[in-house]
Tab-separated table of C-alpha atoms in Angstrom:
chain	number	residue	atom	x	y	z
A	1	UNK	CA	-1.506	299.809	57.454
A	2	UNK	CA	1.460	299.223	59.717
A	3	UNK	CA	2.178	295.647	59.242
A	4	UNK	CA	5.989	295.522	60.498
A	5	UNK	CA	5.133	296.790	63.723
A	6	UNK	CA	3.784	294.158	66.130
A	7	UNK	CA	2.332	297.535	68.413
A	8	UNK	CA	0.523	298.667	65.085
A	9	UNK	CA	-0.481	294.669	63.619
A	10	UNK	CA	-2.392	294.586	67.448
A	11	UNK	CA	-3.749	298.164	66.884
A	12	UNK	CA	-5.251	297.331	63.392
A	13	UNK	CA	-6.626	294.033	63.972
A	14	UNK	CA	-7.348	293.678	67.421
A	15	UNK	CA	-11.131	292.892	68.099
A	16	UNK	CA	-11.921	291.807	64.470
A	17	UNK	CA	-14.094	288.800	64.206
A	18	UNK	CA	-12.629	285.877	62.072
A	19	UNK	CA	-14.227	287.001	58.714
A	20	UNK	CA	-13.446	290.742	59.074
A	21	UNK	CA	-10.016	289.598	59.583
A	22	UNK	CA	-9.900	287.034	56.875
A	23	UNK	CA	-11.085	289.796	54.613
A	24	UNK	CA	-8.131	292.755	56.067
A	25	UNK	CA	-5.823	290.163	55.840
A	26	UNK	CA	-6.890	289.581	52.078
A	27	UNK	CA	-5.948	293.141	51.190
A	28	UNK	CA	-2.368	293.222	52.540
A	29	UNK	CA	0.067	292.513	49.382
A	30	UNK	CA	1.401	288.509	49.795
A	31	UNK	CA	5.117	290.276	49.272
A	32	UNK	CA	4.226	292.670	52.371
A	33	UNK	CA	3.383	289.840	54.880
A	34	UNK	CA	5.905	288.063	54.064
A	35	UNK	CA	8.522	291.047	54.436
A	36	UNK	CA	6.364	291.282	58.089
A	37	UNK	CA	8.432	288.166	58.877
A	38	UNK	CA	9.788	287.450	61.142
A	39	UNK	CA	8.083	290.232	63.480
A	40	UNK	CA	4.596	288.526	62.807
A	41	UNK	CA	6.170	285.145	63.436
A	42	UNK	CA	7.247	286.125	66.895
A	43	UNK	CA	3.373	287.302	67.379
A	44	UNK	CA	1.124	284.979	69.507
A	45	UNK	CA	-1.897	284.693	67.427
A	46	UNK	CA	-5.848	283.772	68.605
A	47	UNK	CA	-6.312	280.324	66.998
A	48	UNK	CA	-9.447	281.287	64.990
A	49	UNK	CA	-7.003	284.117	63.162
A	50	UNK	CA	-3.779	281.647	62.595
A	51	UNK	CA	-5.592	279.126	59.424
A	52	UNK	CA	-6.582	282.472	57.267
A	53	UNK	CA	-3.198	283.988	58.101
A	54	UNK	CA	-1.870	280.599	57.187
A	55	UNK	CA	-3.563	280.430	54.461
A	56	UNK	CA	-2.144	284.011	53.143
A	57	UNK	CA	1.103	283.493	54.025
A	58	UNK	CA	1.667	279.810	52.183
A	59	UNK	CA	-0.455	281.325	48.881
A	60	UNK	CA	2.250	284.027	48.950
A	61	UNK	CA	5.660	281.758	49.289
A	62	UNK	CA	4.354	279.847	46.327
A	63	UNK	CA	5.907	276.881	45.501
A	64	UNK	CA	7.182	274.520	48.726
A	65	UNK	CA	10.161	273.493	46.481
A	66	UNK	CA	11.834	276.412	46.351
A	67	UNK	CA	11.246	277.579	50.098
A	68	UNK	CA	14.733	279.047	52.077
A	69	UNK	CA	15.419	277.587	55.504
A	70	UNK	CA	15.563	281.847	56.296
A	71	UNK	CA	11.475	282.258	54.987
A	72	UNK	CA	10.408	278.847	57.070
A	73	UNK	CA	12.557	279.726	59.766
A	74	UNK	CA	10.813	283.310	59.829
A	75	UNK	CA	7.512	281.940	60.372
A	76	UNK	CA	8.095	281.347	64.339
A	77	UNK	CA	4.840	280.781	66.070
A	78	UNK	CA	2.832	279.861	62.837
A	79	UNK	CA	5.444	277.426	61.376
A	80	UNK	CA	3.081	274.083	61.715
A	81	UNK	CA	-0.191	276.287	60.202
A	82	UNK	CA	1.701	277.197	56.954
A	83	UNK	CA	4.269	273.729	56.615
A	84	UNK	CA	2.061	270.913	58.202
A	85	UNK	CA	1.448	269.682	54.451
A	86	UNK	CA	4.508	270.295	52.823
A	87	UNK	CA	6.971	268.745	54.703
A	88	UNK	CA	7.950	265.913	52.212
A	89	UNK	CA	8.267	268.962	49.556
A	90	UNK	CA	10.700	271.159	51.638
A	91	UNK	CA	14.072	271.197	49.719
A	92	UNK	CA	16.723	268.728	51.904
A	93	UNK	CA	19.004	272.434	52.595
A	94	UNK	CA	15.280	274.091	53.694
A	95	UNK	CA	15.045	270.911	56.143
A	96	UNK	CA	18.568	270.614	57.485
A	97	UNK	CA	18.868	274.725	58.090
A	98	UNK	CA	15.192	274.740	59.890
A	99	UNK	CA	15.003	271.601	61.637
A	100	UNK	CA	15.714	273.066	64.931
A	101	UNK	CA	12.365	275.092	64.499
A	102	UNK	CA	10.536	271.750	63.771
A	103	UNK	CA	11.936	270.865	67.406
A	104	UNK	CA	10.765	273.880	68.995
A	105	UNK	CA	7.410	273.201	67.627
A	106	UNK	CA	4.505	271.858	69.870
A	107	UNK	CA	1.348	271.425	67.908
A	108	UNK	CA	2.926	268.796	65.549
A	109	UNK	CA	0.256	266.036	64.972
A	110	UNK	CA	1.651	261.930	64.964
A	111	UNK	CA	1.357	262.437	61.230
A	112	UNK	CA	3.325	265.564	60.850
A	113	UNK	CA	6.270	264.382	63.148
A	114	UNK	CA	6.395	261.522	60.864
A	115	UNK	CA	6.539	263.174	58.246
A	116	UNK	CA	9.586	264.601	59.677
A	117	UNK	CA	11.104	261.850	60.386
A	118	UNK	CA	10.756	260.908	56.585
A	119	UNK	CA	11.886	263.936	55.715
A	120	UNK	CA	15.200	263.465	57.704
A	121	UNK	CA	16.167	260.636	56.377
A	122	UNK	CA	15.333	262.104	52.571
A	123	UNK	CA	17.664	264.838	53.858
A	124	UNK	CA	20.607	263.009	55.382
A	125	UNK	CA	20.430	259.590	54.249
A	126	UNK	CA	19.602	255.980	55.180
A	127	UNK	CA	19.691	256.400	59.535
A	128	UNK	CA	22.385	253.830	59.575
A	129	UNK	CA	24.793	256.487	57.489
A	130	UNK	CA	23.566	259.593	60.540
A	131	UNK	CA	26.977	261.282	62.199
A	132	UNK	CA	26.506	261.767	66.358
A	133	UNK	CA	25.780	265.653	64.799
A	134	UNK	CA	23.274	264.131	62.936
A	135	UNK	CA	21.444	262.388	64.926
A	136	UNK	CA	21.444	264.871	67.474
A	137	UNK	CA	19.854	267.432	65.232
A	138	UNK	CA	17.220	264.834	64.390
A	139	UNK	CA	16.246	264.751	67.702
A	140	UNK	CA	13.140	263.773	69.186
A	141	UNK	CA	11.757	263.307	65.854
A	142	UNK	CA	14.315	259.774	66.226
A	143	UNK	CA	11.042	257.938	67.214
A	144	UNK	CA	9.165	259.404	64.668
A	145	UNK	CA	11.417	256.718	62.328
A	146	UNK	CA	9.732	254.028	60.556
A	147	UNK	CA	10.230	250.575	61.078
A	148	UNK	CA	12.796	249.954	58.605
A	149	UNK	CA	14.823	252.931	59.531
A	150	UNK	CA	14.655	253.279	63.554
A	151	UNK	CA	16.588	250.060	64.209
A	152	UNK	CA	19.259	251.006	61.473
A	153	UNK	CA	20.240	254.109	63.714
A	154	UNK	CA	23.570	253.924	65.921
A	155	UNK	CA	22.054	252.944	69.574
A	156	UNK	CA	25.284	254.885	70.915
A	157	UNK	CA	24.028	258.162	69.440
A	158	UNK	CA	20.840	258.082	70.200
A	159	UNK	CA	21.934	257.197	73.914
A	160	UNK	CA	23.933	260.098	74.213
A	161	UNK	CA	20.707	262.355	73.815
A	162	UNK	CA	20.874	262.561	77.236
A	163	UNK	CA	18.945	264.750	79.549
A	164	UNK	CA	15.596	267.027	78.763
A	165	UNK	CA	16.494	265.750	74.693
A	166	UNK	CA	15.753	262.454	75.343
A	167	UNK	CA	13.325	262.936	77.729
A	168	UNK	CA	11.497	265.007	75.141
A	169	UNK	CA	11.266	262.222	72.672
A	170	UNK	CA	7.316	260.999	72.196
A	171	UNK	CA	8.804	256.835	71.773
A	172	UNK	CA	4.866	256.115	71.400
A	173	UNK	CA	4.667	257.869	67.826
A	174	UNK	CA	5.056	254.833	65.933
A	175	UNK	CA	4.510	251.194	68.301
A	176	UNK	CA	5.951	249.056	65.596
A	177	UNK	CA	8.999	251.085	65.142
A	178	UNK	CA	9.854	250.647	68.431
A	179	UNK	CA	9.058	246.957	68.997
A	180	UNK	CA	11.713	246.695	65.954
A	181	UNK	CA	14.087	248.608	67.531
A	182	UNK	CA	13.893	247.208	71.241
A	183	UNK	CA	15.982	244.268	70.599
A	184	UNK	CA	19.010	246.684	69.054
A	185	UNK	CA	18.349	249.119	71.935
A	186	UNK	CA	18.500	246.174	74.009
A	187	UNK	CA	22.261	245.267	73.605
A	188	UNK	CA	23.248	248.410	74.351
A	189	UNK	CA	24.488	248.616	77.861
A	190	UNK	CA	24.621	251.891	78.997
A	191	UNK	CA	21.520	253.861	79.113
A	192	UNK	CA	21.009	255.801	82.214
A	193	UNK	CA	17.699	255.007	84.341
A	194	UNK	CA	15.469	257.437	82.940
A	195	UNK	CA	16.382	256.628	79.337
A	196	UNK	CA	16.052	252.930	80.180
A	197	UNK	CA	12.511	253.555	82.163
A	198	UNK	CA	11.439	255.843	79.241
A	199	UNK	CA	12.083	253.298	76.321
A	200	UNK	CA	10.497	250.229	78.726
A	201	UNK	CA	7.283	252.486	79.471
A	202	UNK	CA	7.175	253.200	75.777
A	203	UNK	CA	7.665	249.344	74.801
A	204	UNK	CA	4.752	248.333	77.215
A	205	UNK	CA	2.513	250.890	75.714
A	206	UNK	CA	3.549	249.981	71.918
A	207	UNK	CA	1.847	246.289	73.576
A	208	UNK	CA	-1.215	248.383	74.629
A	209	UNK	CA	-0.244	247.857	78.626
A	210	UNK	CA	0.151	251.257	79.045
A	211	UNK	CA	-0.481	252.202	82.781
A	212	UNK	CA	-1.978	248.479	83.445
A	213	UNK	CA	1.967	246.640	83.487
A	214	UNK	CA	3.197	244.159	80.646
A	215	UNK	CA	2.354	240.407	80.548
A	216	UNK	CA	6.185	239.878	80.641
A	217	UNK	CA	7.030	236.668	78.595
A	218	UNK	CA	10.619	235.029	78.442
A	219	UNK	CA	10.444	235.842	74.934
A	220	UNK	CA	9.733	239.834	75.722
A	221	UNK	CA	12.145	240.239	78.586
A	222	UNK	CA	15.059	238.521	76.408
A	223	UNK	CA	13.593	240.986	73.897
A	224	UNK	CA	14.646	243.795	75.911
A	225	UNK	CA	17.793	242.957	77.236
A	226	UNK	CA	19.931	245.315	79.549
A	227	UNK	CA	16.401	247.822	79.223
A	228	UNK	CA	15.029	245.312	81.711
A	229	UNK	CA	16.819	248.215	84.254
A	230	UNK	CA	13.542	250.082	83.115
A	231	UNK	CA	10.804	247.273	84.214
A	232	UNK	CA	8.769	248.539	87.091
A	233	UNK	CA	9.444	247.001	90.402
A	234	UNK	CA	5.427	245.620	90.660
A	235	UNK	CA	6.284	243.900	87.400
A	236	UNK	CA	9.363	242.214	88.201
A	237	UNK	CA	7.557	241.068	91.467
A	238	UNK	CA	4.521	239.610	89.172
A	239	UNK	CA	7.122	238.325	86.846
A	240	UNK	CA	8.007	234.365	86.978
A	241	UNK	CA	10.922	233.125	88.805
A	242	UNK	CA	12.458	231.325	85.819
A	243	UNK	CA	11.203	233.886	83.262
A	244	UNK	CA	13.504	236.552	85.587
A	245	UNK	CA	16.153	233.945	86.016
A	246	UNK	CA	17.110	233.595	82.161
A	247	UNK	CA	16.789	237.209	81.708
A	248	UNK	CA	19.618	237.971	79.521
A	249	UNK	CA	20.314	241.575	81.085
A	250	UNK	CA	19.667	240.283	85.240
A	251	UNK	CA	23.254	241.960	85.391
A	252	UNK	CA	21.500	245.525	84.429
A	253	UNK	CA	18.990	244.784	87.437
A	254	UNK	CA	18.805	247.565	89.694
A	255	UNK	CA	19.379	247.761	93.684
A	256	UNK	CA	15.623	248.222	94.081
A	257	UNK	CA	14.715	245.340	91.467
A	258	UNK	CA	17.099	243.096	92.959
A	259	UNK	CA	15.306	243.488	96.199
A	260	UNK	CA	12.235	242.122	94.559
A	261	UNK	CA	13.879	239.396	92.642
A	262	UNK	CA	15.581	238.317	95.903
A	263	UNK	CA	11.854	237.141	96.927
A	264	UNK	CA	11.812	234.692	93.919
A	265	UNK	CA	15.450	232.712	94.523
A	266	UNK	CA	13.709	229.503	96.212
A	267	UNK	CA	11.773	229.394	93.215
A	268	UNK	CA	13.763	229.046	91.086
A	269	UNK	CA	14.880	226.192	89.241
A	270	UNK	CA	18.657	225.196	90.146
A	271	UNK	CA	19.650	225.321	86.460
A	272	UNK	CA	17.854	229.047	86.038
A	273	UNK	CA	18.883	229.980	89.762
A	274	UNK	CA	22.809	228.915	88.814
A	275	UNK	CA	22.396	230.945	85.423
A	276	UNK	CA	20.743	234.302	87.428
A	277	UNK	CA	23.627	234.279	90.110
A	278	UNK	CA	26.468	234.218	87.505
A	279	UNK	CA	24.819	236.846	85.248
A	280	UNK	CA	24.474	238.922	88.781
A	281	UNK	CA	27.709	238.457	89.370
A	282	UNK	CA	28.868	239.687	86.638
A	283	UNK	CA	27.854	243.210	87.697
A	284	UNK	CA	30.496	244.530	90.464
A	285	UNK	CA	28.613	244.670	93.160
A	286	UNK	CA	25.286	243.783	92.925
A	287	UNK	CA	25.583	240.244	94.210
A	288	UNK	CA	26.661	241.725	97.728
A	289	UNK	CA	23.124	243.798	96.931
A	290	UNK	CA	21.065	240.710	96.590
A	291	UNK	CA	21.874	238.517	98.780
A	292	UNK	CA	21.750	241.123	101.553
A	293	UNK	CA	18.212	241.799	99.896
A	294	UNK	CA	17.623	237.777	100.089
A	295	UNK	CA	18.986	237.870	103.917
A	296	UNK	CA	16.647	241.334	104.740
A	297	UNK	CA	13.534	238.561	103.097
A	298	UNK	CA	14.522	235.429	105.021
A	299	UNK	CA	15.998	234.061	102.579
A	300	UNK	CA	18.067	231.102	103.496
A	301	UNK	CA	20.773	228.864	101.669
A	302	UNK	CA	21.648	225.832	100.189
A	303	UNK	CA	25.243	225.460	98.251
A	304	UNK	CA	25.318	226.832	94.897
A	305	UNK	CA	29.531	227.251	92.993
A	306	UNK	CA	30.035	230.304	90.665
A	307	UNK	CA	32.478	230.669	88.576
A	308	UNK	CA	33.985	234.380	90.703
A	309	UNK	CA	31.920	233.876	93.495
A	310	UNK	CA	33.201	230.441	94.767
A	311	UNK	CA	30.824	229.167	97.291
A	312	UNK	CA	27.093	231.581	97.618
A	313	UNK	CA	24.634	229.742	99.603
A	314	UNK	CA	21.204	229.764	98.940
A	315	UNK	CA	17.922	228.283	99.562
A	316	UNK	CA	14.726	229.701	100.731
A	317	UNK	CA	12.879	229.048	104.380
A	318	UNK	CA	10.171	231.233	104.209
């Protein structure tokens, strides 16, 4: 039996039904298959065949303790079959030297990506200890971080996962990771959109308003701080003038959101209206961008001092 030869594994065992292949597979010497790898690994298997060749394959490495990163690298396309339960045993070398095949994967469960994440931070430490290296090999698995260690990671680091990496990173794997680690994220000033409309849409859903918009509180929109960037325009329409007014990141507020918030100036209360036009302010250029928005709504004004803005005037005559 040629079992190094992809050509010759397709020739032999091509057409068998599950249980004739359970039992061919039985015959072929554990030390064989695994010397198949990783030819057999780069093989795209019909899912009935992949838990008995699973099966084979793990019964033959023996003991997850003393697996390389080389044989669980090796595995390719059946990686999850054989690993899914021995994650936690992996050695932390195994883990560090295969982790990018653990991002390649697709068929991770929520279970098995946190088990990952555990895993990473058995490997490399408490997450507040993780390099910019480090953190980038973790990955997407970042949201699959408890509770206690997602908000200990550096916000910086996990910002500069920019792109299809951060993109790729599943922020609904654990909801009460995340609602720990909002207020953190929130301080940080600097996400681009996407990474600030990707952490808000997975905040909402971690408060089960996925796809049906967030009940936004003063407490929640505090809570999120300069991610408000990432709160859908119908929301920040529905939102209350003085909740939106005290926001703590209104100077993150985008051209588009400004446009809506302009519709909400008259009412406002003068104390919450004075606080909103300072913190807008504060952002170069984005007072010019709401008031224009304010003018382009019929906005008018009554006086109102800033501090670098000396005399903006505004009231509202609908």
């Amino acid at each position: 039996m040629c079992i190094r030869d992809r050509t010759g594994l397709r020739g032999k065992f091509s057409g068998l039904s599950t249980s004739r292949f359970t039992a061919a597979i039985g015959q072929v010497p554990a030390a064989a298959l695994e010397g198949a790898m990783p030819t057999w690994g780069a093989a795209e298997f019909p899912g009935a065949l992949v838990a008995p060749l699973a099966t084979k394959l793990k019964a033959g490495m023996g003991d997850a303790r003393t697996w390389t990163a080389a044989q669980v690298g090796d595995l390719g396309t059946l990686l999850v079959p054989v690993v899914k339960d021995s994650i936690a045993d992996l050695p932390a070398e195994t883990f560090k030297g295969c982790l990018d095949r653990f991002q390649q994967a697709k068929d991770l469960t929520t279970e098995q990506a946190k088990a990952v994440g555990a895993k990473a931070v058995d490997a490399y430490g408490g997450a507040e200890t993780w390099t910019k290296a480090e953190v980038a090999k973790v990955g997407k698995f970042i949201s699959a971080l408890d509770e206690t260690e997602l908000p200990k990671v550096q916000v910086e680091f996990v910002a500069a996962l920019d792109g299809e990496e951060f993109l790729a990173i599943d922020w609904t794997l654990d909801p009460n990771a995340l609602k720990k680690a909002v207020p953190k994220f929130g301080e940080f000033k600097d996400w681009s959109q996407a990474q600030a409309d990707a952490l808000i849409a997975g905040y909402e859903q971690a408060h089960g308003a996925a796809g049906a918009g967030l009940e936004w509180t003063q407490a929640r929109v505090d809570e999120v701080g300069a991610l408000v960037a990432g709160i859908p325009v119908a929301e920040i329409r529905g939102m209350g003038a003085d909740t939106l007014a005290k926001a703590k990141g209104a100077a993150a507020l985008t051209a588009t959101q400004l446009g809506a918030a302009a519709t909400k100036l008259g009412a406002m209360q003068a104390e919450s209206l004075d606080a909103f036009l300072t913190s807008v302010d504060s952002a170069q250029g984005k007072m010019g961008t709401l008031l224009a928005a304010a003018k382009a709504e019929s906005v008018s004004y009554t006086h109102l001092t800033l501090p670098t803005t000396p005399y903006v005037l505004v009231s509202v005559v609908a």
